[in-house]
mmCIF file of C-alpha atoms and ligand atoms in Angstrom:
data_model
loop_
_atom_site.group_PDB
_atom_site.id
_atom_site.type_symbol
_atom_site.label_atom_id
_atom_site.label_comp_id
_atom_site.label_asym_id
_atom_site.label_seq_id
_atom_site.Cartn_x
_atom_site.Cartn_y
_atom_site.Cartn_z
ATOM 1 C CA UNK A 1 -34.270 5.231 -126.858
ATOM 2 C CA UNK A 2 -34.674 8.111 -129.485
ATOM 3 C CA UNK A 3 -37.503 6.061 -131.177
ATOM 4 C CA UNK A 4 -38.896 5.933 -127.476
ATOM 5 C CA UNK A 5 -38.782 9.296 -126.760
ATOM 6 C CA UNK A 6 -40.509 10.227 -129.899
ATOM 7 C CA UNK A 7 -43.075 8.311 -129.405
ATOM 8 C CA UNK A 8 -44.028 9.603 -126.108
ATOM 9 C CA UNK A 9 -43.341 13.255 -127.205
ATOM 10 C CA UNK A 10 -45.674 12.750 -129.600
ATOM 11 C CA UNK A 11 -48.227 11.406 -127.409
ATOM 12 C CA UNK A 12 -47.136 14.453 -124.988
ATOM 13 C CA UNK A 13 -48.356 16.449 -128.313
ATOM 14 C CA UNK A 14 -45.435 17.904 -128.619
ATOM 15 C CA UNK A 15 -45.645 16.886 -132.551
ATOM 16 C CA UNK A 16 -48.107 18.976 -134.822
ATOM 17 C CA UNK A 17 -51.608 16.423 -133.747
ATOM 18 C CA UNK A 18 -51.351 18.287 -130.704
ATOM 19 C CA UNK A 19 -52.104 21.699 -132.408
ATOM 20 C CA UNK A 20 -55.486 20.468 -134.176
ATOM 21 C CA UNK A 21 -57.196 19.093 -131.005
ATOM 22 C CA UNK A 22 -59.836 21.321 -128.885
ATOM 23 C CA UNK A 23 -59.453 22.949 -126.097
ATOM 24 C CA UNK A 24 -59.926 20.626 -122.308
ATOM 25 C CA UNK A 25 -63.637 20.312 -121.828
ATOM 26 C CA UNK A 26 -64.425 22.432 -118.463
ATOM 27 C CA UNK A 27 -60.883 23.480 -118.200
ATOM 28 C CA UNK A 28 -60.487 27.223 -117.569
ATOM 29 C CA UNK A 29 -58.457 28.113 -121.243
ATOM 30 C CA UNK A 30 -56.743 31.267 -119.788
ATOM 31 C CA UNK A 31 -53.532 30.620 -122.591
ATOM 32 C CA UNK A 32 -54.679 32.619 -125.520
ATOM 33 C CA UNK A 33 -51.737 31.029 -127.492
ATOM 34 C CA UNK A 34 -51.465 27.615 -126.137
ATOM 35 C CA UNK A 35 -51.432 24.602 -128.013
ATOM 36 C CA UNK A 36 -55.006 22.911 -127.710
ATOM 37 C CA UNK A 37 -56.126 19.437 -126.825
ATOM 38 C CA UNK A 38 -59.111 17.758 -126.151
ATOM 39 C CA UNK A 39 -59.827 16.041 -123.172
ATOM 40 C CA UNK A 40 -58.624 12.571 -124.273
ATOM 41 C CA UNK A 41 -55.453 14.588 -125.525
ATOM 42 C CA UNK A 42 -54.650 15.650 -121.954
ATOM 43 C CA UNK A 43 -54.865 12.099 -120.377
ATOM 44 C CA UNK A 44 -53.004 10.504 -123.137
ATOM 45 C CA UNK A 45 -50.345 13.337 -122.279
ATOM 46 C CA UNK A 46 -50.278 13.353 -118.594
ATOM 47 C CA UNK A 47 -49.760 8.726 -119.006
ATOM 48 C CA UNK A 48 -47.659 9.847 -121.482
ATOM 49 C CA UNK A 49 -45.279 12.016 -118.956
ATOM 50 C CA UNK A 50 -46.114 9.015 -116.619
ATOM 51 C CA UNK A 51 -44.138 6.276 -118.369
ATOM 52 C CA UNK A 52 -41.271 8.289 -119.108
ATOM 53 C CA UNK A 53 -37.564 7.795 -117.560
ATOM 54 C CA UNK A 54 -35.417 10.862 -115.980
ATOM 55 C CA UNK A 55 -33.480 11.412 -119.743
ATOM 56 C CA UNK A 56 -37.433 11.605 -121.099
ATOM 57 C CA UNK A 57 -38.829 13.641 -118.617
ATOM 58 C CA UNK A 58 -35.178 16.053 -119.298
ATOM 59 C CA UNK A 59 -35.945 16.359 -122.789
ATOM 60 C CA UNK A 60 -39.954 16.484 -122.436
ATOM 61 C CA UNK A 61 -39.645 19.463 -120.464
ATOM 62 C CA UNK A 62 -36.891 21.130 -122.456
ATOM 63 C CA UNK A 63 -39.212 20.870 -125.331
ATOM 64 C CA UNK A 64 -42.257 21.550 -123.836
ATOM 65 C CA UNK A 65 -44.539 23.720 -125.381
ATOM 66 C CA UNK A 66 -47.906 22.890 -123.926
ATOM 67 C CA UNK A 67 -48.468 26.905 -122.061
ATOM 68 C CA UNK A 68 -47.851 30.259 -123.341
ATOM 69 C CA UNK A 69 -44.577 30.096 -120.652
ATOM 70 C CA UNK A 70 -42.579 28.353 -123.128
ATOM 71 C CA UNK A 71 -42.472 31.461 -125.647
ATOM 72 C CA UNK A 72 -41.247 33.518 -122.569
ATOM 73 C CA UNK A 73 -38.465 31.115 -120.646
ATOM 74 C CA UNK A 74 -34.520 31.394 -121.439
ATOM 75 C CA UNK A 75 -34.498 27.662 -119.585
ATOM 76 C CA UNK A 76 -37.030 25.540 -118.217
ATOM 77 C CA UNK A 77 -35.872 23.906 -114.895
ATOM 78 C CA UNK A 78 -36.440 20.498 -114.152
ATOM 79 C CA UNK A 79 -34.918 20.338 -110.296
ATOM 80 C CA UNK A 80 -31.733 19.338 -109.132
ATOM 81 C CA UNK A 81 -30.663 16.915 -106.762
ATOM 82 C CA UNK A 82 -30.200 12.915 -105.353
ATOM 83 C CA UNK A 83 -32.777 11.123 -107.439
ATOM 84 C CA UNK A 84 -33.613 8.575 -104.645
ATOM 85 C CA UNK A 85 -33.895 11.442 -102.080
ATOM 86 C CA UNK A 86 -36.047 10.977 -99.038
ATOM 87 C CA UNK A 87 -36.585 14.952 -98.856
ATOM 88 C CA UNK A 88 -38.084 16.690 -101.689
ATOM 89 C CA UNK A 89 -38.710 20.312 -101.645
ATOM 90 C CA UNK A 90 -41.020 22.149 -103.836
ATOM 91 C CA UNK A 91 -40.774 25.777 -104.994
ATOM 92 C CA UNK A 92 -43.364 27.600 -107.172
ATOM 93 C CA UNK A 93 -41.978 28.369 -109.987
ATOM 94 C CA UNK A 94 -38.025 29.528 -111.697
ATOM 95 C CA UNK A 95 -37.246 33.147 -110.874
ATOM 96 C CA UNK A 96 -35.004 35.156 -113.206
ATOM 97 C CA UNK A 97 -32.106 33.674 -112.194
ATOM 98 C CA UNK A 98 -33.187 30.161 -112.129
ATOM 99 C CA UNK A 99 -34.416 30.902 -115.735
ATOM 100 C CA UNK A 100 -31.365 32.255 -116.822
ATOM 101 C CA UNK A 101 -29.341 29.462 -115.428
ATOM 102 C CA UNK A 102 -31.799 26.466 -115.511
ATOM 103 C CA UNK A 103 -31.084 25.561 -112.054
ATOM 104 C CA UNK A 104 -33.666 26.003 -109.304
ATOM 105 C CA UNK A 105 -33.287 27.994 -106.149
ATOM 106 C CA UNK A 106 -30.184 30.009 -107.260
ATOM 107 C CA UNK A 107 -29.655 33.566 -105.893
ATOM 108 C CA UNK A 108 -30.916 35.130 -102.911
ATOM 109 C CA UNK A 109 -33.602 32.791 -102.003
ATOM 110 C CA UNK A 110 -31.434 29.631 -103.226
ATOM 111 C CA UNK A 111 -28.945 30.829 -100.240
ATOM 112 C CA UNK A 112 -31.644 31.595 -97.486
ATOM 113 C CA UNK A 113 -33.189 27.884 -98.573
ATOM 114 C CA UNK A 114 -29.407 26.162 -98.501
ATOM 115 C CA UNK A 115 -29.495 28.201 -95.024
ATOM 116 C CA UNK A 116 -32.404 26.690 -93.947
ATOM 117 C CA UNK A 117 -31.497 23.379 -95.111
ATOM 118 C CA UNK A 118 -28.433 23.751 -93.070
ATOM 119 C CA UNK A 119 -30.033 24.307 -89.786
ATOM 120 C CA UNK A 120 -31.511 20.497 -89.591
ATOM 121 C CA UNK A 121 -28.460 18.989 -90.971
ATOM 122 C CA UNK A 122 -29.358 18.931 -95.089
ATOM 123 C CA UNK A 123 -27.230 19.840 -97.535
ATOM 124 C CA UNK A 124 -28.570 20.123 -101.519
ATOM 125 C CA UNK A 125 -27.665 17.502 -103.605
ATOM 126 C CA UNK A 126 -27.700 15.316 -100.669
ATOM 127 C CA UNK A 127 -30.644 13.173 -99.562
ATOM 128 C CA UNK A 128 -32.535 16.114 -101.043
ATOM 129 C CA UNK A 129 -34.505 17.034 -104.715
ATOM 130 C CA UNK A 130 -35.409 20.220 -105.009
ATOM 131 C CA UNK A 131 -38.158 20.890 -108.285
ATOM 132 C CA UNK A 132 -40.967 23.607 -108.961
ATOM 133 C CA UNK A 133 -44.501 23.114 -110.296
ATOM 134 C CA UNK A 134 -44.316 24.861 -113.126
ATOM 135 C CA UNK A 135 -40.893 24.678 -115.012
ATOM 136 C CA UNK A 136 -41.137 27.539 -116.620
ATOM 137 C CA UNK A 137 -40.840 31.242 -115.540
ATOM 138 C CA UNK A 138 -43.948 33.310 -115.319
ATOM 139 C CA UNK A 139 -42.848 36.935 -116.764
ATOM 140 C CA UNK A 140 -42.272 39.321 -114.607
ATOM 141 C CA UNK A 141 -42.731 36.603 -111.659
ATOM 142 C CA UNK A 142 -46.397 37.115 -111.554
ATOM 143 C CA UNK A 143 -48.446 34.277 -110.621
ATOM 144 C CA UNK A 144 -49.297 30.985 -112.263
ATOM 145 C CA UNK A 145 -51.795 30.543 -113.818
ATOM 146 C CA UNK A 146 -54.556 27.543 -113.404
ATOM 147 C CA UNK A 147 -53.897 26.772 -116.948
ATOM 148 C CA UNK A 148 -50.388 26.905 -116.368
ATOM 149 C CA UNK A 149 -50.719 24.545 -113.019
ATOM 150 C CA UNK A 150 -52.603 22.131 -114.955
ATOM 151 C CA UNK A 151 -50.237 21.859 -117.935
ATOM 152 C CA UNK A 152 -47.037 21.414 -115.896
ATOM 153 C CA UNK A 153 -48.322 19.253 -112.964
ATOM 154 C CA UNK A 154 -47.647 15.874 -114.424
ATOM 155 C CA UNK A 155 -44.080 16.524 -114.376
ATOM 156 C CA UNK A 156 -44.079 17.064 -111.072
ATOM 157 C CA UNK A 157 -46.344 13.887 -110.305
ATOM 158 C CA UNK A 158 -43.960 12.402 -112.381
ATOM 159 C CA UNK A 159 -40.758 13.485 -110.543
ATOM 160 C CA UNK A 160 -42.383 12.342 -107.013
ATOM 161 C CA UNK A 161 -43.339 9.156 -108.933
ATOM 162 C CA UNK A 162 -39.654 8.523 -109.864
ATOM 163 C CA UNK A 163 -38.111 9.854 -106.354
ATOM 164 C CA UNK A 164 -40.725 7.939 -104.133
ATOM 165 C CA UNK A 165 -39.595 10.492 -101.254
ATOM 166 C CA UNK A 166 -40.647 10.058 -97.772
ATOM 167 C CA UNK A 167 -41.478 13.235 -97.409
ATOM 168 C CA UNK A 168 -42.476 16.436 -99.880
ATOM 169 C CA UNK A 169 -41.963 19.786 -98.130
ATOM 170 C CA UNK A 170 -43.816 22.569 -99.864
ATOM 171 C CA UNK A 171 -42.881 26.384 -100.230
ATOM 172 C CA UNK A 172 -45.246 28.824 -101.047
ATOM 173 C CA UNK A 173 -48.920 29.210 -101.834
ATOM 174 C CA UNK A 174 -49.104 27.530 -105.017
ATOM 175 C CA UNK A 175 -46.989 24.785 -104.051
ATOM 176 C CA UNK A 176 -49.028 23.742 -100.676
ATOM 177 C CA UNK A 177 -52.688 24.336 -102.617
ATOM 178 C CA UNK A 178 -51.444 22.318 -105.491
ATOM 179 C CA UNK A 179 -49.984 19.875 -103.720
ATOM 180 C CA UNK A 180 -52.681 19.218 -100.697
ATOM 181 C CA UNK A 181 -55.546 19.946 -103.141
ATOM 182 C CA UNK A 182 -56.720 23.098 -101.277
ATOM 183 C CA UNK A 183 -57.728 26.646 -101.713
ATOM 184 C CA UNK A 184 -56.430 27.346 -98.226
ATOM 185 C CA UNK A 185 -53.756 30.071 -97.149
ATOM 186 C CA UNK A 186 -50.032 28.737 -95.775
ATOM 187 C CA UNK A 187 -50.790 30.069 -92.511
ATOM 188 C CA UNK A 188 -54.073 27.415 -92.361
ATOM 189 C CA UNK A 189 -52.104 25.051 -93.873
ATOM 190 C CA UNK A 190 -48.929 24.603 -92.069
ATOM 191 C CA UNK A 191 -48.465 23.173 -88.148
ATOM 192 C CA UNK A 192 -49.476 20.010 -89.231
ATOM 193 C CA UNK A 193 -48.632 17.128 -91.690
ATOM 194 C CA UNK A 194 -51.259 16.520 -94.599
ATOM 195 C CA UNK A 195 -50.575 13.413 -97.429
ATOM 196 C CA UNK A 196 -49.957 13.589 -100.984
ATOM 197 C CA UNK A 197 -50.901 10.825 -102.918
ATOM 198 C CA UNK A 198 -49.930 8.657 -99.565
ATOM 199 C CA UNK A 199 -46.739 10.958 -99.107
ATOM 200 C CA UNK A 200 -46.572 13.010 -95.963
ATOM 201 C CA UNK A 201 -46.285 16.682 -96.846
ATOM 202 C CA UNK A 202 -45.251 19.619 -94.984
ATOM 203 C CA UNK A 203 -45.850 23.053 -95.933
ATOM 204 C CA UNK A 204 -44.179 26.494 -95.441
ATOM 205 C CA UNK A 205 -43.081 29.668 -96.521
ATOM 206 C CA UNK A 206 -41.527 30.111 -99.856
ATOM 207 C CA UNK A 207 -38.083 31.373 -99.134
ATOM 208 C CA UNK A 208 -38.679 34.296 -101.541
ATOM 209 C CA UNK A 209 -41.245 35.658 -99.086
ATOM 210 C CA UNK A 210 -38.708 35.395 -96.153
ATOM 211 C CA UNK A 211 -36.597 37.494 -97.532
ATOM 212 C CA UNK A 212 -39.186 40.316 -97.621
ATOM 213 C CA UNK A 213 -40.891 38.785 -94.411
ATOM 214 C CA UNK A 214 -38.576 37.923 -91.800
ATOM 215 C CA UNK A 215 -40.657 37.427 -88.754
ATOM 216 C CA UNK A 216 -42.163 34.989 -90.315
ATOM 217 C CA UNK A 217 -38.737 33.126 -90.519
ATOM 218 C CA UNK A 218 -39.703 32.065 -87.232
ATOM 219 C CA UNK A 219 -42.852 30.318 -87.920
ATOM 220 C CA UNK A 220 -40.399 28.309 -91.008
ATOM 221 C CA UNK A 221 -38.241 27.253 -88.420
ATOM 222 C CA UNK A 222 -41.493 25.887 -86.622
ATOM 223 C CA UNK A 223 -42.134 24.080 -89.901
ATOM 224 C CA UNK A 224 -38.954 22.597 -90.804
ATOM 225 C CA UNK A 225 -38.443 20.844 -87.171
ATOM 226 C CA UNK A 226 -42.575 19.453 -88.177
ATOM 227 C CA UNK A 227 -40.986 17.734 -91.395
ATOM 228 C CA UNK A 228 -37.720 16.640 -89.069
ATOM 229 C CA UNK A 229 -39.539 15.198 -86.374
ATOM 230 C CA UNK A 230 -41.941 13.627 -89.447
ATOM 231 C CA UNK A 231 -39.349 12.282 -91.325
ATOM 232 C CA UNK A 232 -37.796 10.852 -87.475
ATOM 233 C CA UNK A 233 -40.402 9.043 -87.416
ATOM 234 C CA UNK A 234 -41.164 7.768 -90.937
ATOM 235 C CA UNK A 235 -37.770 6.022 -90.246
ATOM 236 C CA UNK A 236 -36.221 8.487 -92.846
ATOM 237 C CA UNK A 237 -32.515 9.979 -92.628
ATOM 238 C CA UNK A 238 -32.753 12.708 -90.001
ATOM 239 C CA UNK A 239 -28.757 14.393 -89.524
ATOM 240 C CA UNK A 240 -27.934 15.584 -86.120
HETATM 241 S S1 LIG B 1 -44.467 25.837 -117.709
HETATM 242 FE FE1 LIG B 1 -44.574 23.610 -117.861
HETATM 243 S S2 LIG B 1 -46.334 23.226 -119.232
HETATM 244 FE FE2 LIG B 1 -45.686 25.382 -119.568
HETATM 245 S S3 LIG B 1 -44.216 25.304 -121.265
HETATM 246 FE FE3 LIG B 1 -43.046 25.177 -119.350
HETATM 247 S S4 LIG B 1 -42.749 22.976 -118.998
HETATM 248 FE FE4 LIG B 1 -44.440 23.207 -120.477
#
């Protein structure tokens, strides 16, 4: 297994090879300090991330050094949760507290989305994996950045890949453009179920922005009986 996991951290270019390639070709370098890699480099890291088990993908991310995030975290945060869930939820990014305890969704906005949750019969933990696109913490919680997106995506695709959920609920702008592959805005975006990769997907308000905009809590509601009634009738688990 060590040997294994090596191997494909090297290939992730986690070793030092990964600090002599070039920059992606095209690819909008915004990470002054990042490690560099050519365009082969990034393919052979993203099948890298592909092939890899849960225990991999743990310490691949742990380790990860492939953005300027990785100087700044305390933890990076995988996700939590049932590994064969049929609901997976995902966030934008750790906050402080997720950073500081390398869970996702703690706090203030971990309780409002445990609330939500709650009100069509989910618990965490339970039928339900709850991960981030990027597993680090942007300082300051400003926003990802594109370079930032495209380093940390193939965990993710690599975390759906391993769950095979039924259903992917997103929260939050970056989560819903990354995930449908648009530039639109949440509000264009939700009311209706789009496909990721062959996966219905549902998307809605981060629970961070609830707490600062509550009338919109509404319009989450809205959202969350979309992914119920979805995942009804994908012949999915559906409490109550
Ligand atoms: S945000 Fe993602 S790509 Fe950047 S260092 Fe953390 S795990 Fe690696």
């Amino acid at each position: 297994m060590t040997a294994r996991r090596d191997r494909l951290l090297e290939e992730m270019g986690l070793g030092p090879v990964w600090r002599l390639r070039r920059p992606p070709e095209g690819a909008a370098e915004t990470d002054a300090d990042a490690p560099r890699a050519g365009a082969t480099g990034a393919s052979d890291r993203a099948a890298a991330i592909m092939r890899m088990d849960w225990t991999e993908l743990g310490a691949a991310v742990a380790a990860c050094e492939a953005c300027k995030l990785a100087k700044t975290r305390t933890h990076a945060v995988l996700g939590v949760g049932d590994l064969h869930a049929e609901w997976l939820l995902v966030g934008e990014a750790p906050g402080a507290e997720e950073d500081a305890r390398g869970e996702p969704f703690v706090g203030q906005a971990g309780r409002l989305l445990d609330n939500m949750l709650a009100a069509i019969g989910l618990r965490r933990g339970d039928n339900v994996y709850i991960a981030n696109v990027l597993k680090c913490r942007p300082p300051g919680n400003r926003n990802p950045e594109p370079f930032e997106v495209a380093q940390c995506v193939p965990f993710l695709e690599r975390q759906i890949e391993l769950i095979r959920p039924k259903l992917i609920v997103a929260m939050g702008r970056f989560a819903a453009q990354t995930l449908a592959g648009s530039d639109a805005s949440i509000a264009s975006l939700r009311g209706r179920v789009h496909r990721y990769r062959g996966v219905p997907l549902v998307v809605t308000y981060h629970p961070a922005y609830l707490l600062r905009n509550l009338p919109d809590k509404a319009k989450a509601w809205e959202d969350l009986v979309l992914a119920r009634r979805t995942m009804r009738e994908l012949g999915g688990r559906v409490p109550g």
